[in-house]
CSV table of C-alpha atoms in Angstrom, one decimal:
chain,number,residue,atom,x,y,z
A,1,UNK,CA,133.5,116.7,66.8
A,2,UNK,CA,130.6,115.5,64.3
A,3,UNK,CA,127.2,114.7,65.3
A,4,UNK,CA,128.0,111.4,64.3
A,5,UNK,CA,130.5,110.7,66.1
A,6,UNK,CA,129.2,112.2,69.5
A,7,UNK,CA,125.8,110.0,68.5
A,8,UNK,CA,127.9,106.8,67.8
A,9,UNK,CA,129.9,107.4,71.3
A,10,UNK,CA,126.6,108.4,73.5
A,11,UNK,CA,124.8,105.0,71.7
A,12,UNK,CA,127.5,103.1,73.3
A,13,UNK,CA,127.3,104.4,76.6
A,14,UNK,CA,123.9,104.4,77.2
A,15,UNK,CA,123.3,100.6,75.6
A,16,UNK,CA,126.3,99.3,78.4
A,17,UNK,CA,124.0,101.0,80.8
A,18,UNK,CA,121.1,99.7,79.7
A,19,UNK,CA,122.7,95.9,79.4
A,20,UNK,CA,124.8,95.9,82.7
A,21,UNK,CA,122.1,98.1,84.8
A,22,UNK,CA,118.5,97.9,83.8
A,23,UNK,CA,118.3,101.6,83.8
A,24,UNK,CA,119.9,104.6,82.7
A,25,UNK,CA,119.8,104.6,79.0
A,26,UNK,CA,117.3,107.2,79.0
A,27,UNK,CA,118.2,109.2,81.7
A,28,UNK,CA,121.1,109.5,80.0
A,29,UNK,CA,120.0,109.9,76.5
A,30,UNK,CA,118.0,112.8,76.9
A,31,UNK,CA,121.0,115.1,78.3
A,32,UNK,CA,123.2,113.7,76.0
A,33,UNK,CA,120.5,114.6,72.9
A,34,UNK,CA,119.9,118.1,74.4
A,35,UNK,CA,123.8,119.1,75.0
A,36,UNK,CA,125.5,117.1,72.5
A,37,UNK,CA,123.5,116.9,69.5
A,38,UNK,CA,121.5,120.1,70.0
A,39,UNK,CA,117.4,118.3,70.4
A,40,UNK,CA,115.3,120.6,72.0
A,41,UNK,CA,113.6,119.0,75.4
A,42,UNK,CA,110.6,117.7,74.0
A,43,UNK,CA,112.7,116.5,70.7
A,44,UNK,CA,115.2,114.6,73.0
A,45,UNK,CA,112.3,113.2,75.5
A,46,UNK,CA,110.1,111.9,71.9
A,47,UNK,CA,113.9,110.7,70.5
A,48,UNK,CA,114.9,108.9,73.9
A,49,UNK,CA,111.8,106.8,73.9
A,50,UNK,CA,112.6,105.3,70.7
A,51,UNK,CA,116.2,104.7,71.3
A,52,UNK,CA,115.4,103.0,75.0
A,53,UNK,CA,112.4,101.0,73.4
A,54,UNK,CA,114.7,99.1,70.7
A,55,UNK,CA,117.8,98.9,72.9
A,56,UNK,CA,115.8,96.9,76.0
A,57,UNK,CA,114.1,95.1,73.4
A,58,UNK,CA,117.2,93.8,72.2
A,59,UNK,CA,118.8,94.0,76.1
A,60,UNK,CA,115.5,92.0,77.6
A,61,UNK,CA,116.7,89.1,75.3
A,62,UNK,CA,119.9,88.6,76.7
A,63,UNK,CA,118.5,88.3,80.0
A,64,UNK,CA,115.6,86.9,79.5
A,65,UNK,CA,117.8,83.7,78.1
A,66,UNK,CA,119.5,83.7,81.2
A,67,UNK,CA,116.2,83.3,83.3
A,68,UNK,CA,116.6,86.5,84.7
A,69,UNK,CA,113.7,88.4,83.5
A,70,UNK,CA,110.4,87.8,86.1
A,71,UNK,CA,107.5,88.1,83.7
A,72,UNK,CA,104.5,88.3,86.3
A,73,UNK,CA,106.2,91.1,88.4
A,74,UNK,CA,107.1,93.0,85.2
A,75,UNK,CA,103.8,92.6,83.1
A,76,UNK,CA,101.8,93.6,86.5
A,77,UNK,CA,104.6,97.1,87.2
A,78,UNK,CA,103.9,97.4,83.2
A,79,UNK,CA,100.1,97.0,82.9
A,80,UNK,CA,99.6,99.5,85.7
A,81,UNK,CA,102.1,102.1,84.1
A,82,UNK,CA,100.2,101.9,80.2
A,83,UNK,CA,97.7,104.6,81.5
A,84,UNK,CA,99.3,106.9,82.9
A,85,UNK,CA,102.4,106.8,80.2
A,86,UNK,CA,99.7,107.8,77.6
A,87,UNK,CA,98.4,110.6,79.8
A,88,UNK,CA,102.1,111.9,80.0
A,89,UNK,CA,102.7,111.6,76.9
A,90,UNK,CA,99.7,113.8,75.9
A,91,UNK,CA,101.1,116.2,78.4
A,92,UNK,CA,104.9,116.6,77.7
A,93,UNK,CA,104.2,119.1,74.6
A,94,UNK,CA,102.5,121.1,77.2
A,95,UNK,CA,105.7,121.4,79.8
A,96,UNK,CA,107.8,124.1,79.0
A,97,UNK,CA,111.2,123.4,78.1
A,98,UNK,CA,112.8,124.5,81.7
A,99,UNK,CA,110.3,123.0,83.6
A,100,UNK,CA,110.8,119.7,81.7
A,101,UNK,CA,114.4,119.7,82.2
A,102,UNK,CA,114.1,120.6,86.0
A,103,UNK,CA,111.7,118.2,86.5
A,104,UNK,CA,113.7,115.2,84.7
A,105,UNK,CA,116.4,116.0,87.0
A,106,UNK,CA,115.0,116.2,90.5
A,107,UNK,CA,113.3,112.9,89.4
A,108,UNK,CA,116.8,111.5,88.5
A,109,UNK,CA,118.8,113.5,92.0
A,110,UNK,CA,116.1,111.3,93.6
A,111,UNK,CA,116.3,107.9,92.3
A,112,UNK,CA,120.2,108.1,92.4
A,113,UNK,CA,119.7,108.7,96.1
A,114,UNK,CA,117.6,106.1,96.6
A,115,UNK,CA,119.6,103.8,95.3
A,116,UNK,CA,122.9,104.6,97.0
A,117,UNK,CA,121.0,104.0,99.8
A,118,UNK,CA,119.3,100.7,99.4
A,119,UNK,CA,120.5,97.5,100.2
A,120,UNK,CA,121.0,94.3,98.7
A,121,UNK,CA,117.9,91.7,98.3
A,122,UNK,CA,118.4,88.3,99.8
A,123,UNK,CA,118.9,85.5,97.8
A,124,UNK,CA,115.5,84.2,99.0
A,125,UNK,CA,112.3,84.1,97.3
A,126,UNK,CA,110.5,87.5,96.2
A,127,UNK,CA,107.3,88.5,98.2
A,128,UNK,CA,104.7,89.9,95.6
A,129,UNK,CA,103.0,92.7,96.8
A,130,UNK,CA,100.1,93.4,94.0
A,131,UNK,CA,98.8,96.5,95.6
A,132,UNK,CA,102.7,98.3,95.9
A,133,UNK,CA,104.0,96.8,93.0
A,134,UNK,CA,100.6,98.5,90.7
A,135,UNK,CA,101.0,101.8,92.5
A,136,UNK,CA,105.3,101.6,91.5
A,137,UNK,CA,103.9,100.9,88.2
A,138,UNK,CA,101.7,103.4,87.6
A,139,UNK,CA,104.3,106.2,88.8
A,140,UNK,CA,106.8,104.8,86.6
A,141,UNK,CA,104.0,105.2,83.7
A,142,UNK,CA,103.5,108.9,84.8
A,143,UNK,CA,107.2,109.6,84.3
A,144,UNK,CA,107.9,107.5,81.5
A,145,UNK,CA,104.9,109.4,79.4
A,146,UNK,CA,106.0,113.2,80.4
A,147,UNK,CA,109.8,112.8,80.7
A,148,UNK,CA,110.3,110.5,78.1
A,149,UNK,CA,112.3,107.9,80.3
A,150,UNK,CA,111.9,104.3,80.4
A,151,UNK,CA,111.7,104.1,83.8
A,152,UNK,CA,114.2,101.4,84.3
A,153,UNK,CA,116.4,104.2,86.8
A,154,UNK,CA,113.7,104.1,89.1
A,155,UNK,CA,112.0,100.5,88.3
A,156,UNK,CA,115.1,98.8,89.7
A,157,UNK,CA,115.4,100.4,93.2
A,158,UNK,CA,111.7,99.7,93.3
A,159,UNK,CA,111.9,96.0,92.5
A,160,UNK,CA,114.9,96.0,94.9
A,161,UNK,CA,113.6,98.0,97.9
A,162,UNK,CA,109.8,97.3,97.3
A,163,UNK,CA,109.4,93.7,96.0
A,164,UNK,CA,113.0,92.6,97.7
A,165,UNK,CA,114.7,91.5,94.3
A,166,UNK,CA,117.5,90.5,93.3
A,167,UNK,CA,119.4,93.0,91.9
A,168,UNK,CA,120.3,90.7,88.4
A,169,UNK,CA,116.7,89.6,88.6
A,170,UNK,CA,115.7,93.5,89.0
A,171,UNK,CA,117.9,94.1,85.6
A,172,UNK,CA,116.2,91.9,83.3
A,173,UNK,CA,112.9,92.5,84.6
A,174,UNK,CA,113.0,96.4,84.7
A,175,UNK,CA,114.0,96.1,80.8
A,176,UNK,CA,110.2,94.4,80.1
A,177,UNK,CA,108.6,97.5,81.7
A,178,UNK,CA,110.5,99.8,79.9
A,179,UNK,CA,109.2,98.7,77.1
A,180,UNK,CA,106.1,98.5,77.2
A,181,UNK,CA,106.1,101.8,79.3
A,182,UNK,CA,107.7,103.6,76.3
A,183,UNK,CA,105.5,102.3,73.6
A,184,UNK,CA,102.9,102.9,75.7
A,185,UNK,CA,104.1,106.7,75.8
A,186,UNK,CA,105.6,107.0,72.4
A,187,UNK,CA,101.7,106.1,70.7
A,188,UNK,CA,100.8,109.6,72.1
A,189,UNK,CA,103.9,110.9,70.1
A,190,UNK,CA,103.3,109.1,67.3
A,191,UNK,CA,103.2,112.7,64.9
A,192,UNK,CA,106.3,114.0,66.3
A,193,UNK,CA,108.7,111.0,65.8
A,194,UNK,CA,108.9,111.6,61.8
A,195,UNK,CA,110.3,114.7,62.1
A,196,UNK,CA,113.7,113.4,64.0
A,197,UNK,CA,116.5,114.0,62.9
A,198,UNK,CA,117.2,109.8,61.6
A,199,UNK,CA,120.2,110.8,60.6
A,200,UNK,CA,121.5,110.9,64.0
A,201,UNK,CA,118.9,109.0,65.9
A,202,UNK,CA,119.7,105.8,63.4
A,203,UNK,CA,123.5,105.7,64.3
A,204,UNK,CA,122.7,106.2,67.9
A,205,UNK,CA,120.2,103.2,68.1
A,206,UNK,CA,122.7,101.2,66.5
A,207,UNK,CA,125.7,101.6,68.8
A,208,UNK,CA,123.3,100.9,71.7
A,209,UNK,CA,122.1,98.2,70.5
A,210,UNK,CA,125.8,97.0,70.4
A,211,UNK,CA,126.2,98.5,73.8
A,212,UNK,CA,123.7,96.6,75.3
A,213,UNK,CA,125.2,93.2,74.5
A,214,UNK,CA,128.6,94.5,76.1
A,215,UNK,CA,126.4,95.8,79.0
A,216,UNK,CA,124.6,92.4,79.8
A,217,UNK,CA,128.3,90.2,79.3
A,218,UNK,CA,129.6,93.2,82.2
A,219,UNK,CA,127.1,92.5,84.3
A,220,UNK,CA,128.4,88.7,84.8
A,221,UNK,CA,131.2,89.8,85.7
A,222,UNK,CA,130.7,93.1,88.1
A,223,UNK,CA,128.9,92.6,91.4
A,224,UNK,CA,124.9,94.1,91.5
A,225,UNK,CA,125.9,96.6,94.7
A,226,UNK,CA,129.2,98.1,92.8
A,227,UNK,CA,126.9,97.9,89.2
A,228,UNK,CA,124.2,100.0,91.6
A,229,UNK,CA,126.5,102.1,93.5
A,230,UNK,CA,128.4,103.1,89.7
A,231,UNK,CA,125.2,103.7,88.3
A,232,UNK,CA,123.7,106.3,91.1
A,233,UNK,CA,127.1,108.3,91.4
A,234,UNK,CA,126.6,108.8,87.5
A,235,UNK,CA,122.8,109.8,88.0
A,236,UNK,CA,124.0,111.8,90.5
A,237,UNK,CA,126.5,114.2,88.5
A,238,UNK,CA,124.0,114.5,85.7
A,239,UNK,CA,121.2,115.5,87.6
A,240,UNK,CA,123.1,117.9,89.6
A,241,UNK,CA,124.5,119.4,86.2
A,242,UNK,CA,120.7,119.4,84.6
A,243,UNK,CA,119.3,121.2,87.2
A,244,UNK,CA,121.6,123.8,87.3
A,245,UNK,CA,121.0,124.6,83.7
A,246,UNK,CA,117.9,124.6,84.3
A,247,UNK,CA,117.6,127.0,87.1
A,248,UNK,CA,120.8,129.6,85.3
């Protein structure tokens, strides 16, 4: 099968996670760089920050129209999470290869776990706590900068289990700090993202752009606890896969 053809179908896939879920896309774009379409780690990490970062963009839009993007709770997880994306960002070149790709996938074993076992929020009113919401955010940064993940796979259980969100609310809002976690991590990678390999990253971007619309429309229709439960048993498998790689 083409690269092409393998970037066009892995676009799709990760936008309809990224619409429907919040989360994902890059979780799922870096495997599917590194075993599909050949990237190295840190290639696929620098590659998946640009992809996520213009496919929330376009996702945070959809929601955000819908009212269910909560700016103060996402600027504060955000602004906390600038710093130490930069820092991890620095750092990633340094990580070898193995290490990276363990890492990414105990990180992602663990927020699928978390997730399977959360519950619901209420349909009442969110509690803001600024002191647990800036610590969430600066971890997220962390792992955003050296992992080169938007953060949205482990920003949703944590504006779920933390802040007591809604889990449609916890969508749209976790696609705001994506973003400006990964351009907050991609301007410490600023040399390395002209020598990507456009012809494949360009297709990809485009089908998850078109992904993501498909994503948001499934989300209206699929409950948040099946969207959640689907989401971590996928997480699951690929972490489980990644690690073992990483450890043969």
């Amino acid at each position: 099968m083409s690269a092409l053809i393998l970037a066009l179908a892995a676009g799709a896939v990760i936008g309809l996670a990224l619409g429907a879920l919040g989360g994902g896309g890059s979780v799922l774009a870096v495997p599917a760089l590194i075993y599909l379409l050949g990237f190295s780690p840190v290639g696929a990490t620098t590659a998946s920050l640009v992809i996520v970062t213009l496919t929330s963009v376009t996702a945070m839009a959809a929601h955000a129209r819908d009212g269910h993007v909560r700016w103060r709770i996402g600027l504060l997880f955000a602004a906390a999470g600038i710093g130490p994306a930069m820092l991890g960002g620095a750092l990633a070149a340094h990580v070898p290869a193995a290490a990276l790709t363990a890492a990414f996938a105990v990180v992602a074993g663990a927020a699928a776990v978390r997730m399977l076992r959360s519950q619901p929020a209420d349909e009442g009113a969110v509690t803001v706590r600024p002191v647990r919401a800036a610590a969430a955010g600066a971890g997220l940064g962390a792992v955003t900068g050296v992992l080169g993940v938007g953060g949205g796979f482990l920003a949703v259980p944590a504006l779920v289990g933390v802040l007591g969100m809604r889990m449609r609310n916890a969508v749209g809002t976790s696609l705001l700090v994506i973003t400006v976690n990964s351009l907050a991590a991609l301007s410490m990678r600023a040399g390395t993202v002209e020598n990507l390999d456009w012809a494949v990253v360009g297709p990809f971007i485009a089908a998850a752009i078109l992904g993501a619309w498909d994503g948001k429309r499934l989300a209206l229709k699929v409950t948040g606890p099946t969207l959640q439960r689907i989401f971590a048993l996928v997480l699951l498998a690929v972490a489980a896969f990644m690690l073992i790689d990483a450890l043969l």
